[in-house]
Amino acid sequence: MFTSDKCLFSLYKEELIKRFGEVDIESNTQPFNFTDYYEKEFGKNLIQKLFSFSALIRQDELAEIKIITNGLENNNIGKNIKKNITHSKRKINLDPGYITLNKYILASTKNGPSRIYLNQGIYAEITLRFINKSFVPCEYTYPNYKTDEYINFLNLVRQKYKLQLRKNSNKNSIL
């Protein structure tokens, strides 16, 4: 997620927990200074953060999850924090994704040459591939996902995911 208002991280984290369960790993806050594309909508000095949720999802749930996060973005749940927040613009960007053992997938409402249509106006894109013990970016990967901070964070999430798979395989669970 990214925003120009650090206070929104905790508000939206609470909302995401209500819908998707507990956060098991949280990244540090990082500057989002890779593009000015979002300045008009979000303002300057954007900051970003990633959350990993402890509950595993089925891969076919990604479109539904993106629709939920789009609803959260558009509801502006943080609109009462500052008096100068307008109702017409999003104040936060939420891009859900998931990890498998060999890739990291992000959801988007935007089509593109590397995106695959899921349903209900939602697309999926392989953002990172796991090669030689680490995630590596694709040529089209957003710059923030190419940073050491994000790669290291997602490698940690993958390690946790691998442990969850082992634990669940002992219970004959289907993921």
XYZ file of C-alpha atoms in Angstrom:
175
model
C 0.000 0.000 0.000
C 1.101 3.574 -0.481
C -0.167 6.977 0.623
C 1.067 10.434 1.532
C -0.483 10.200 5.020
C 1.325 7.856 7.421
C -1.719 7.827 9.756
C -3.673 5.908 7.134
C -1.453 2.833 7.413
C -2.854 1.856 10.807
C -6.457 2.655 9.837
C -6.341 0.594 6.683
C -4.385 -2.163 8.378
C -7.284 -2.512 10.846
C -9.777 -2.664 7.981
C -7.712 -5.255 6.135
C -7.411 -7.374 9.297
C -11.220 -7.339 9.651
C -11.515 -8.793 6.167
C -8.448 -11.010 5.773
C -7.267 -11.949 9.270
C -4.118 -11.227 11.223
C -0.972 -9.711 9.760
C 2.003 -11.998 10.348
C 4.757 -9.923 8.704
C 4.876 -6.160 8.112
C 7.507 -4.245 6.156
C 9.157 -1.051 7.289
C 7.807 2.169 5.843
C 9.713 3.125 2.698
C 9.619 6.235 0.504
C 7.722 5.776 -2.753
C 9.701 8.095 -5.010
C 9.947 6.129 -8.241
C 7.441 8.126 -10.287
C 5.353 11.292 -10.173
C 2.423 9.454 -11.818
C 0.409 9.398 -8.573
C 1.171 12.966 -7.365
C -2.029 14.530 -8.691
C -4.180 11.973 -6.902
C -2.180 11.331 -3.723
C 0.085 14.350 -3.333
C 3.851 14.367 -2.844
C 6.107 12.516 -0.414
C 4.437 9.140 -0.847
C 5.331 6.336 1.525
C 4.722 2.620 1.137
C 4.366 -0.485 3.243
C 3.672 -4.178 2.659
C 1.651 -6.546 4.830
C 1.542 -10.324 4.789
C -1.505 -12.040 6.252
C -1.222 -15.306 8.126
C -4.243 -16.910 6.430
C -3.477 -18.639 3.146
C -5.757 -17.932 0.205
C -6.667 -19.845 -2.905
C -5.155 -18.302 -6.020
C -8.593 -17.921 -7.589
C -9.590 -15.518 -4.779
C -7.289 -12.735 -6.020
C -9.892 -10.938 -8.160
C -12.418 -10.916 -5.317
C -9.764 -9.604 -2.911
C -8.838 -6.803 -5.348
C -12.497 -5.807 -5.595
C -12.644 -5.607 -1.785
C -9.481 -3.480 -1.604
C -10.792 -1.209 -4.372
C -13.874 -0.660 -2.230
C -11.696 0.254 0.734
C -9.691 2.710 -1.391
C -12.828 4.414 -2.653
C -14.538 4.617 0.741
C -11.782 6.895 2.088
C -12.077 5.498 5.613
C -9.458 8.000 6.734
C -11.392 11.055 5.535
C -11.911 12.387 9.058
C -8.214 12.398 9.985
C -7.453 15.675 8.222
C -9.895 18.386 7.329
C -8.267 19.004 3.942
C -8.933 15.505 2.586
C -11.369 15.652 -0.304
C -13.962 12.998 -0.983
C -13.251 12.751 -4.706
C -9.764 11.249 -4.573
C -8.334 8.080 -3.138
C -5.989 8.637 -0.235
C -4.365 5.222 -0.342
C -3.489 2.643 -2.973
C -3.992 -1.019 -2.073
C -2.617 -3.653 -4.431
C -3.162 -7.197 -3.178
C -1.088 -10.095 -4.348
C 0.013 -13.566 -3.360
C 3.152 -15.655 -3.217
C 3.720 -19.151 -4.493
C 6.997 -20.984 -4.157
C 8.105 -19.717 -7.568
C 6.448 -16.321 -8.081
C 4.816 -13.207 -6.655
C 1.575 -12.127 -8.346
C -0.073 -8.692 -8.109
C -3.657 -7.772 -8.970
C -4.564 -4.688 -10.988
C -7.544 -3.066 -12.652
C -5.296 -1.984 -15.531
C -4.733 -4.184 -18.561
C -1.288 -4.515 -20.086
C 0.777 -6.805 -22.299
C 2.049 -8.821 -19.331
C -1.304 -9.066 -17.549
C -3.827 -11.854 -17.648
C -7.532 -11.191 -17.242
C -9.067 -12.930 -14.221
C -12.655 -11.656 -14.025
C -14.784 -8.649 -13.030
C -12.284 -6.189 -14.547
C -9.321 -7.553 -12.581
C -5.979 -8.611 -14.060
C -3.031 -10.523 -12.609
C 0.647 -10.079 -13.320
C 3.720 -12.075 -12.345
C 5.732 -9.335 -10.647
C 8.662 -11.380 -9.335
C 10.025 -14.860 -10.074
C 11.880 -16.988 -7.544
C 15.227 -18.009 -9.068
C 18.429 -19.121 -7.320
C 17.148 -18.628 -3.755
C 15.644 -15.165 -4.214
C 12.893 -13.269 -5.953
C 14.011 -11.472 -9.109
C 12.065 -8.820 -11.021
C 10.653 -9.143 -14.500
C 11.466 -6.501 -17.116
C 8.078 -4.808 -16.483
C 8.144 -5.014 -12.658
C 7.330 -1.745 -10.891
C 10.518 -0.115 -9.524
C 9.443 -0.344 -5.873
C 9.241 -4.142 -6.158
C 12.807 -4.194 -7.495
C 14.276 -2.685 -4.307
C 16.338 -4.756 -1.887
C 13.865 -3.885 0.885
C 10.921 -5.365 -0.990
C 12.843 -8.355 -2.340
C 14.115 -9.179 1.170
C 10.648 -8.737 2.659
C 9.039 -11.002 0.064
C 11.782 -13.609 0.486
C 10.906 -13.638 4.200
C 7.203 -13.994 3.403
C 8.034 -16.878 1.062
C 9.982 -18.642 3.845
C 6.942 -18.339 6.127
C 4.676 -19.535 3.333
C 6.894 -22.581 2.764
C 6.604 -23.465 6.470
C 2.826 -23.063 6.288
C 2.667 -25.419 3.307
C 4.677 -28.051 5.178
C 2.456 -27.721 8.227
C -0.726 -27.922 6.151
C 0.501 -30.863 4.076
C 0.640 -32.862 7.287
C -3.096 -32.179 7.665
C -3.901 -33.064 4.042
C -5.159 -29.517 3.430
C -5.897 -28.247 -0.046
C -4.604 -24.761 -0.817
